[in-house]
Amino acid sequence: RQLSPKEALHILIRTELLAKEATRRGFHTATEVTEAHSIELVHAFFRNKVTKAFTIDTLDTAYMREFYQQNLAHFVHGPQRRVVHFLARTGKDLLASELALRLAEQVAKHTQNVKNEEEFKTVARTAIDENLRGKTKVETLRPFAADDDQFVPPFVKATFDIGAVGQISPPIKTSFGWHVIYFAEDVPPKSVSFEDARSELAQKLLPRKQSAEAGALFKSISDKTDVFIYEDAPTNQTPKP
């Protein structure tokens, strides 16, 4: 349900008092305190105003188009593959190449018959001795195409050499170390125009707009207020109950 202005104001005052007390005790820089303070204030006091003032219809077209262009690869792309990979990292203070290869071979052996990506991740992690896990990692990557230049070429080639979803690569060497790649998903080509993407864009951008406006509104009000703990009240003032 929507908070009434009176309820929101009570929560605002209580939160400000708690924040002041945290400051007095030296806890004001703690992440938990600052996050809780911000979240409580935004949700309690500004939810009514901001959610009503900024709706999907108020989103600026130029604002949405800029976001569309910045994330064009999400809306327009050719065939892609999404993978999960195990990496035994080589280099200074990491693993020797020979040991990294043996670990990759061990993971490849244990994950040969996994049924899905979650099982691959679990088996790949548990196949490695605990003392070496800090120098290895199991990671899910964003979908990418065969011509993607943000991944090293040997890794891309090995990904697109895998025969089918659910299969793994043999150990592959790159400048990062030795990998075993699990082919998790075949992503078909996509071409979504800005006009067709407007609904998705609006759903993504509206919470951001509301949050930004709520933050600005809170700051403008907070800069004009002075809430204090009773015992810290100026001596020439007597706070009223």
PDB file of C-alpha atoms in Angstrom:
ATOM      1  CA  ARG A   1       0.000   0.000   0.000  1.00  0.00           C
ATOM      2  CA  GLN A   2       0.990   3.632  -0.384  1.00  0.00           C
ATOM      3  CA  LEU A   3       2.304   5.373   2.734  1.00  0.00           C
ATOM      4  CA  SER A   4       0.386   8.366   3.959  1.00  0.00           C
ATOM      5  CA  PRO A   5       2.377  11.600   4.231  1.00  0.00           C
ATOM      6  CA  LYS A   6       2.116  11.378   8.029  1.00  0.00           C
ATOM      7  CA  GLU A   7       3.490   7.824   8.123  1.00  0.00           C
ATOM      8  CA  ALA A   8       6.291   8.757   5.770  1.00  0.00           C
ATOM      9  CA  LEU A   9       7.216  11.772   7.854  1.00  0.00           C
ATOM     10  CA  HIS A  10       7.375   9.685  11.032  1.00  0.00           C
ATOM     11  CA  ILE A  11       9.695   7.193   9.367  1.00  0.00           C
ATOM     12  CA  LEU A  12      11.807  10.031   7.979  1.00  0.00           C
ATOM     13  CA  ILE A  13      12.246  11.593  11.433  1.00  0.00           C
ATOM     14  CA  ARG A  14      13.016   8.251  13.083  1.00  0.00           C
ATOM     15  CA  THR A  15      15.583   7.409  10.427  1.00  0.00           C
ATOM     16  CA  GLU A  16      17.250  10.816  10.718  1.00  0.00           C
ATOM     17  CA  LEU A  17      17.456  10.433  14.491  1.00  0.00           C
ATOM     18  CA  LEU A  18      19.021   6.993  14.162  1.00  0.00           C
ATOM     19  CA  ALA A  19      21.497   8.345  11.624  1.00  0.00           C
ATOM     20  CA  LYS A  20      22.458  11.182  13.963  1.00  0.00           C
ATOM     21  CA  GLU A  21      22.939   8.711  16.806  1.00  0.00           C
ATOM     22  CA  ALA A  22      25.119   6.548  14.546  1.00  0.00           C
ATOM     23  CA  THR A  23      27.196   9.635  13.763  1.00  0.00           C
ATOM     24  CA  ARG A  24      27.537  10.470  17.468  1.00  0.00           C
ATOM     25  CA  ARG A  25      28.796   6.950  18.165  1.00  0.00           C
ATOM     26  CA  GLY A  26      31.196   6.967  15.236  1.00  0.00           C
ATOM     27  CA  PHE A  27      29.319   4.444  13.104  1.00  0.00           C
ATOM     28  CA  HIS A  28      28.144   6.876  10.437  1.00  0.00           C
ATOM     29  CA  THR A  29      30.740   5.718   7.889  1.00  0.00           C
ATOM     30  CA  ALA A  30      29.789   2.055   8.166  1.00  0.00           C
ATOM     31  CA  THR A  31      28.403   0.792   4.848  1.00  0.00           C
ATOM     32  CA  GLU A  32      25.391  -0.834   6.500  1.00  0.00           C
ATOM     33  CA  VAL A  33      24.433   2.417   8.239  1.00  0.00           C
ATOM     34  CA  THR A  34      24.710   4.638   5.178  1.00  0.00           C
ATOM     35  CA  GLU A  35      22.906   2.162   2.929  1.00  0.00           C
ATOM     36  CA  ALA A  36      20.081   1.594   5.414  1.00  0.00           C
ATOM     37  CA  HIS A  37      19.731   5.325   5.911  1.00  0.00           C
ATOM     38  CA  SER A  38      19.485   6.068   2.200  1.00  0.00           C
ATOM     39  CA  ILE A  39      17.127   3.215   1.411  1.00  0.00           C
ATOM     40  CA  GLU A  40      14.796   3.974   4.303  1.00  0.00           C
ATOM     41  CA  LEU A  41      14.566   7.645   3.444  1.00  0.00           C
ATOM     42  CA  VAL A  42      13.946   7.110  -0.237  1.00  0.00           C
ATOM     43  CA  HIS A  43      11.336   4.412   0.289  1.00  0.00           C
ATOM     44  CA  ALA A  44       9.531   6.093   3.134  1.00  0.00           C
ATOM     45  CA  PHE A  45       9.322   9.734   2.188  1.00  0.00           C
ATOM     46  CA  PHE A  46       9.678  10.014  -1.563  1.00  0.00           C
ATOM     47  CA  ARG A  47       7.894   6.922  -2.872  1.00  0.00           C
ATOM     48  CA  ASN A  48       4.551   8.706  -3.101  1.00  0.00           C
ATOM     49  CA  LYS A  49       5.832  11.780  -4.875  1.00  0.00           C
ATOM     50  CA  VAL A  50       8.385  10.229  -7.202  1.00  0.00           C
ATOM     51  CA  THR A  51       6.443   7.196  -8.402  1.00  0.00           C
ATOM     52  CA  LYS A  52       3.483   9.394  -9.230  1.00  0.00           C
ATOM     53  CA  ALA A  53       5.495  12.202 -10.818  1.00  0.00           C
ATOM     54  CA  PHE A  54       7.686  10.008 -13.032  1.00  0.00           C
ATOM     55  CA  THR A  55       5.898   7.357 -15.053  1.00  0.00           C
ATOM     56  CA  ILE A  56       6.761   5.601 -18.289  1.00  0.00           C
ATOM     57  CA  ASP A  57       4.983   8.344 -20.221  1.00  0.00           C
ATOM     58  CA  THR A  58       7.329  10.980 -18.782  1.00  0.00           C
ATOM     59  CA  LEU A  59      10.534   9.301 -19.972  1.00  0.00           C
ATOM     60  CA  ASP A  60      12.319  11.437 -22.532  1.00  0.00           C
ATOM     61  CA  THR A  61      12.737   9.828 -25.963  1.00  0.00           C
ATOM     62  CA  ALA A  62      16.290  11.132 -26.320  1.00  0.00           C
ATOM     63  CA  TYR A  63      17.160   9.632 -22.942  1.00  0.00           C
ATOM     64  CA  MET A  64      15.846   6.215 -24.010  1.00  0.00           C
ATOM     65  CA  ARG A  65      17.476   6.415 -27.455  1.00  0.00           C
ATOM     66  CA  GLU A  66      20.869   7.177 -25.897  1.00  0.00           C
ATOM     67  CA  PHE A  67      20.553   4.114 -23.666  1.00  0.00           C
ATOM     68  CA  TYR A  68      19.503   2.043 -26.707  1.00  0.00           C
ATOM     69  CA  GLN A  69      22.611   3.114 -28.653  1.00  0.00           C
ATOM     70  CA  GLN A  70      24.893   2.470 -25.687  1.00  0.00           C
ATOM     71  CA  ASN A  71      23.479  -1.070 -25.384  1.00  0.00           C
ATOM     72  CA  LEU A  72      22.961  -1.765 -29.073  1.00  0.00           C
ATOM     73  CA  ALA A  73      24.686  -5.152 -28.837  1.00  0.00           C
ATOM     74  CA  HIS A  74      21.833  -6.327 -26.615  1.00  0.00           C
ATOM     75  CA  PHE A  75      19.209  -5.426 -29.217  1.00  0.00           C
ATOM     76  CA  VAL A  76      20.995  -6.114 -32.499  1.00  0.00           C
ATOM     77  CA  HIS A  77      23.466  -8.969 -32.964  1.00  0.00           C
ATOM     78  CA  GLY A  78      24.246 -12.063 -35.006  1.00  0.00           C
ATOM     79  CA  PRO A  79      24.419 -15.657 -33.714  1.00  0.00           C
ATOM     80  CA  GLN A  80      26.058 -15.839 -30.295  1.00  0.00           C
ATOM     81  CA  ARG A  81      27.086 -18.399 -27.748  1.00  0.00           C
ATOM     82  CA  ARG A  82      26.982 -18.180 -23.965  1.00  0.00           C
ATOM     83  CA  VAL A  83      29.506 -20.233 -22.036  1.00  0.00           C
ATOM     84  CA  VAL A  84      30.733 -21.059 -18.566  1.00  0.00           C
ATOM     85  CA  HIS A  85      34.448 -21.661 -18.240  1.00  0.00           C
ATOM     86  CA  PHE A  86      36.961 -22.977 -15.781  1.00  0.00           C
ATOM     87  CA  LEU A  87      40.276 -21.119 -15.741  1.00  0.00           C
ATOM     88  CA  ALA A  88      43.526 -22.169 -14.103  1.00  0.00           C
ATOM     89  CA  ARG A  89      45.364 -18.855 -14.054  1.00  0.00           C
ATOM     90  CA  THR A  90      49.018 -18.619 -15.011  1.00  0.00           C
ATOM     91  CA  GLY A  91      51.532 -15.849 -14.508  1.00  0.00           C
ATOM     92  CA  LYS A  92      53.490 -14.202 -11.728  1.00  0.00           C
ATOM     93  CA  ASP A  93      52.386 -15.394  -8.271  1.00  0.00           C
ATOM     94  CA  LEU A  94      49.823 -17.700  -9.910  1.00  0.00           C
ATOM     95  CA  LEU A  95      50.226 -21.199 -11.370  1.00  0.00           C
ATOM     96  CA  ALA A  96      52.990 -22.690 -13.464  1.00  0.00           C
ATOM     97  CA  SER A  97      51.714 -23.562 -16.928  1.00  0.00           C
ATOM     98  CA  GLU A  98      52.306 -27.281 -16.407  1.00  0.00           C
ATOM     99  CA  LEU A  99      50.269 -27.356 -13.199  1.00  0.00           C
ATOM    100  CA  ALA A 100      47.515 -25.222 -14.751  1.00  0.00           C
ATOM    101  CA  LEU A 101      47.271 -27.672 -17.645  1.00  0.00           C
ATOM    102  CA  ARG A 102      46.998 -30.638 -15.279  1.00  0.00           C
ATOM    103  CA  LEU A 103      44.202 -28.907 -13.374  1.00  0.00           C
ATOM    104  CA  ALA A 104      42.349 -28.130 -16.615  1.00  0.00           C
ATOM    105  CA  GLU A 105      42.714 -31.758 -17.708  1.00  0.00           C
ATOM    106  CA  GLN A 106      41.379 -32.869 -14.332  1.00  0.00           C
ATOM    107  CA  VAL A 107      38.350 -30.589 -14.665  1.00  0.00           C
ATOM    108  CA  ALA A 108      37.730 -31.723 -18.255  1.00  0.00           C
ATOM    109  CA  LYS A 109      37.734 -35.343 -17.110  1.00  0.00           C
ATOM    110  CA  HIS A 110      35.334 -34.775 -14.218  1.00  0.00           C
ATOM    111  CA  THR A 111      32.901 -32.583 -16.189  1.00  0.00           C
ATOM    112  CA  GLN A 112      32.722 -34.702 -19.315  1.00  0.00           C
ATOM    113  CA  ASN A 113      29.192 -35.940 -18.597  1.00  0.00           C
ATOM    114  CA  VAL A 114      27.609 -33.076 -16.672  1.00  0.00           C
ATOM    115  CA  LYS A 115      23.961 -32.416 -17.516  1.00  0.00           C
ATOM    116  CA  ASN A 116      23.787 -28.615 -17.219  1.00  0.00           C
ATOM    117  CA  GLU A 117      25.824 -25.509 -16.484  1.00  0.00           C
ATOM    118  CA  GLU A 118      25.102 -25.534 -12.758  1.00  0.00           C
ATOM    119  CA  GLU A 119      26.452 -29.055 -12.498  1.00  0.00           C
ATOM    120  CA  PHE A 120      29.489 -28.012 -14.539  1.00  0.00           C
ATOM    121  CA  LYS A 121      30.206 -25.169 -12.105  1.00  0.00           C
ATOM    122  CA  THR A 122      29.788 -27.393  -9.056  1.00  0.00           C
ATOM    123  CA  VAL A 123      31.930 -30.216 -10.402  1.00  0.00           C
ATOM    124  CA  ALA A 124      34.616 -27.880 -11.745  1.00  0.00           C
ATOM    125  CA  ARG A 125      34.982 -26.195  -8.359  1.00  0.00           C
ATOM    126  CA  THR A 126      35.059 -29.381  -6.324  1.00  0.00           C
ATOM    127  CA  ALA A 127      37.513 -31.076  -8.693  1.00  0.00           C
ATOM    128  CA  ILE A 128      40.257 -28.690  -7.549  1.00  0.00           C
ATOM    129  CA  ASP A 129      42.118 -28.931  -4.259  1.00  0.00           C
ATOM    130  CA  GLU A 130      41.022 -26.203  -1.842  1.00  0.00           C
ATOM    131  CA  ASN A 131      44.559 -24.828  -1.602  1.00  0.00           C
ATOM    132  CA  LEU A 132      44.548 -24.021  -5.310  1.00  0.00           C
ATOM    133  CA  ARG A 133      41.060 -22.553  -5.675  1.00  0.00           C
ATOM    134  CA  GLY A 134      42.300 -19.013  -5.158  1.00  0.00           C
ATOM    135  CA  LYS A 135      44.292 -19.359  -8.382  1.00  0.00           C
ATOM    136  CA  THR A 136      41.444 -20.813 -10.394  1.00  0.00           C
ATOM    137  CA  LYS A 137      37.947 -19.604 -11.156  1.00  0.00           C
ATOM    138  CA  VAL A 138      34.668 -20.746 -12.662  1.00  0.00           C
ATOM    139  CA  GLU A 139      32.848 -17.952 -14.467  1.00  0.00           C
ATOM    140  CA  THR A 140      29.692 -17.408 -16.519  1.00  0.00           C
ATOM    141  CA  LEU A 141      30.341 -15.060 -19.443  1.00  0.00           C
ATOM    142  CA  ARG A 142      27.994 -12.831 -21.411  1.00  0.00           C
ATOM    143  CA  PRO A 143      26.928 -14.106 -24.850  1.00  0.00           C
ATOM    144  CA  PHE A 144      29.392 -13.282 -27.636  1.00  0.00           C
ATOM    145  CA  ALA A 145      29.728 -13.752 -31.381  1.00  0.00           C
ATOM    146  CA  ALA A 146      32.460 -15.439 -33.402  1.00  0.00           C
ATOM    147  CA  ASP A 147      33.898 -12.039 -34.359  1.00  0.00           C
ATOM    148  CA  ASP A 148      33.838 -10.544 -30.845  1.00  0.00           C
ATOM    149  CA  ASP A 149      37.163  -8.785 -30.250  1.00  0.00           C
ATOM    150  CA  GLN A 150      36.707  -8.343 -26.492  1.00  0.00           C
ATOM    151  CA  PHE A 151      37.733 -11.953 -25.880  1.00  0.00           C
ATOM    152  CA  VAL A 152      41.092 -13.396 -26.862  1.00  0.00           C
ATOM    153  CA  PRO A 153      40.973 -15.216 -30.253  1.00  0.00           C
ATOM    154  CA  PRO A 154      41.950 -18.707 -28.986  1.00  0.00           C
ATOM    155  CA  PHE A 155      39.101 -18.601 -26.484  1.00  0.00           C
ATOM    156  CA  VAL A 156      36.552 -17.472 -29.090  1.00  0.00           C
ATOM    157  CA  LYS A 157      37.701 -20.107 -31.589  1.00  0.00           C
ATOM    158  CA  ALA A 158      37.540 -22.859 -28.970  1.00  0.00           C
ATOM    159  CA  THR A 159      34.020 -21.764 -28.013  1.00  0.00           C
ATOM    160  CA  PHE A 160      32.721 -21.964 -31.569  1.00  0.00           C
ATOM    161  CA  ASP A 161      34.504 -25.259 -32.200  1.00  0.00           C
ATOM    162  CA  ILE A 162      32.350 -26.990 -29.563  1.00  0.00           C
ATOM    163  CA  GLY A 163      29.843 -29.202 -31.329  1.00  0.00           C
ATOM    164  CA  ALA A 164      26.631 -28.665 -29.378  1.00  0.00           C
ATOM    165  CA  VAL A 165      25.053 -27.157 -26.294  1.00  0.00           C
ATOM    166  CA  GLY A 166      25.973 -29.157 -23.204  1.00  0.00           C
ATOM    167  CA  GLN A 167      29.395 -30.193 -24.473  1.00  0.00           C
ATOM    168  CA  ILE A 168      32.804 -28.998 -23.270  1.00  0.00           C
ATOM    169  CA  SER A 169      36.065 -28.051 -24.944  1.00  0.00           C
ATOM    170  CA  PRO A 170      39.380 -29.769 -24.351  1.00  0.00           C
ATOM    171  CA  PRO A 171      41.814 -27.688 -22.270  1.00  0.00           C
ATOM    172  CA  ILE A 172      42.580 -24.462 -24.162  1.00  0.00           C
ATOM    173  CA  LYS A 173      45.579 -22.204 -23.525  1.00  0.00           C
ATOM    174  CA  THR A 174      45.318 -18.417 -23.666  1.00  0.00           C
ATOM    175  CA  SER A 175      47.368 -15.578 -22.219  1.00  0.00           C
ATOM    176  CA  PHE A 176      45.282 -15.922 -19.035  1.00  0.00           C
ATOM    177  CA  GLY A 177      46.003 -19.608 -18.455  1.00  0.00           C
ATOM    178  CA  TRP A 178      44.301 -22.911 -19.234  1.00  0.00           C
ATOM    179  CA  HIS A 179      40.531 -23.045 -19.785  1.00  0.00           C
ATOM    180  CA  VAL A 180      37.816 -25.667 -20.030  1.00  0.00           C
ATOM    181  CA  ILE A 181      34.709 -24.236 -21.714  1.00  0.00           C
ATOM    182  CA  TYR A 182      31.131 -25.452 -21.245  1.00  0.00           C
ATOM    183  CA  PHE A 183      28.736 -24.482 -24.066  1.00  0.00           C
ATOM    184  CA  ALA A 184      25.692 -23.339 -22.084  1.00  0.00           C
ATOM    185  CA  GLU A 185      23.393 -21.667 -24.601  1.00  0.00           C
ATOM    186  CA  ASP A 186      23.044 -20.992 -28.314  1.00  0.00           C
ATOM    187  CA  VAL A 187      21.729 -17.435 -28.689  1.00  0.00           C
ATOM    188  CA  PRO A 188      19.933 -16.805 -32.012  1.00  0.00           C
ATOM    189  CA  PRO A 189      20.388 -13.609 -34.041  1.00  0.00           C
ATOM    190  CA  LYS A 190      18.422 -10.604 -32.840  1.00  0.00           C
ATOM    191  CA  SER A 191      17.358  -7.368 -34.462  1.00  0.00           C
ATOM    192  CA  VAL A 192      15.101  -5.116 -32.397  1.00  0.00           C
ATOM    193  CA  SER A 193      14.554  -1.551 -33.553  1.00  0.00           C
ATOM    194  CA  PHE A 194      14.400   1.350 -31.140  1.00  0.00           C
ATOM    195  CA  GLU A 195      10.627   1.627 -31.580  1.00  0.00           C
ATOM    196  CA  ASP A 196      10.139  -2.070 -30.872  1.00  0.00           C
ATOM    197  CA  ALA A 197      12.460  -1.827 -27.859  1.00  0.00           C
ATOM    198  CA  ARG A 198      10.696   1.161 -26.273  1.00  0.00           C
ATOM    199  CA  SER A 199       8.702  -0.943 -23.820  1.00  0.00           C
ATOM    200  CA  GLU A 200      11.760  -2.877 -22.608  1.00  0.00           C
ATOM    201  CA  LEU A 201      13.781   0.344 -22.416  1.00  0.00           C
ATOM    202  CA  ALA A 202      11.108   2.071 -20.386  1.00  0.00           C
ATOM    203  CA  GLN A 203      10.918  -0.797 -17.892  1.00  0.00           C
ATOM    204  CA  LYS A 204      14.687  -0.656 -17.398  1.00  0.00           C
ATOM    205  CA  LEU A 205      15.029   3.124 -17.240  1.00  0.00           C
ATOM    206  CA  LEU A 206      12.007   4.146 -15.176  1.00  0.00           C
ATOM    207  CA  PRO A 207      13.383   2.841 -11.831  1.00  0.00           C
ATOM    208  CA  ARG A 208      16.681   4.605 -12.558  1.00  0.00           C
ATOM    209  CA  LYS A 209      14.899   7.864 -13.290  1.00  0.00           C
ATOM    210  CA  GLN A 210      12.765   7.583 -10.164  1.00  0.00           C
ATOM    211  CA  SER A 211      15.790   6.757  -8.015  1.00  0.00           C
ATOM    212  CA  ALA A 212      17.790   9.690  -9.375  1.00  0.00           C
ATOM    213  CA  GLU A 213      14.917  12.119  -8.883  1.00  0.00           C
ATOM    214  CA  ALA A 214      14.238  10.782  -5.386  1.00  0.00           C
ATOM    215  CA  GLY A 215      17.887  11.244  -4.482  1.00  0.00           C
ATOM    216  CA  ALA A 216      17.908  14.799  -5.781  1.00  0.00           C
ATOM    217  CA  LEU A 217      14.700  15.608  -3.917  1.00  0.00           C
ATOM    218  CA  PHE A 218      16.039  14.103  -0.708  1.00  0.00           C
ATOM    219  CA  LYS A 219      19.283  16.091  -0.964  1.00  0.00           C
ATOM    220  CA  SER A 220      17.449  19.358  -1.573  1.00  0.00           C
ATOM    221  CA  ILE A 221      15.336  18.792   1.553  1.00  0.00           C
ATOM    222  CA  SER A 222      18.125  17.340   3.671  1.00  0.00           C
ATOM    223  CA  ASP A 223      20.306  20.390   2.971  1.00  0.00           C
ATOM    224  CA  LYS A 224      17.628  22.578   4.525  1.00  0.00           C
ATOM    225  CA  THR A 225      16.973  20.495   7.655  1.00  0.00           C
ATOM    226  CA  ASP A 226      18.736  20.117  10.985  1.00  0.00           C
ATOM    227  CA  VAL A 227      17.696  17.100  13.027  1.00  0.00           C
ATOM    228  CA  PHE A 228      19.490  16.543  16.334  1.00  0.00           C
ATOM    229  CA  ILE A 229      19.440  14.159  19.286  1.00  0.00           C
ATOM    230  CA  TYR A 230      17.736  15.674  22.351  1.00  0.00           C
ATOM    231  CA  GLU A 231      20.936  15.617  24.407  1.00  0.00           C
ATOM    232  CA  ASP A 232      22.759  17.438  21.605  1.00  0.00           C
ATOM    233  CA  ALA A 233      20.202  20.249  21.408  1.00  0.00           C
ATOM    234  CA  PRO A 234      21.672  23.761  21.369  1.00  0.00           C
ATOM    235  CA  THR A 235      21.656  25.239  24.879  1.00  0.00           C
ATOM    236  CA  ASN A 236      19.534  28.198  23.815  1.00  0.00           C
ATOM    237  CA  GLN A 237      16.764  25.899  22.533  1.00  0.00           C
ATOM    238  CA  THR A 238      14.416  23.653  24.385  1.00  0.00           C
ATOM    239  CA  PRO A 239      13.107  20.911  22.090  1.00  0.00           C
ATOM    240  CA  LYS A 240       9.411  20.385  22.362  1.00  0.00           C
ATOM    241  CA  PRO A 241       8.038  16.866  22.888  1.00  0.00           C
TER     242      PRO A 241
END
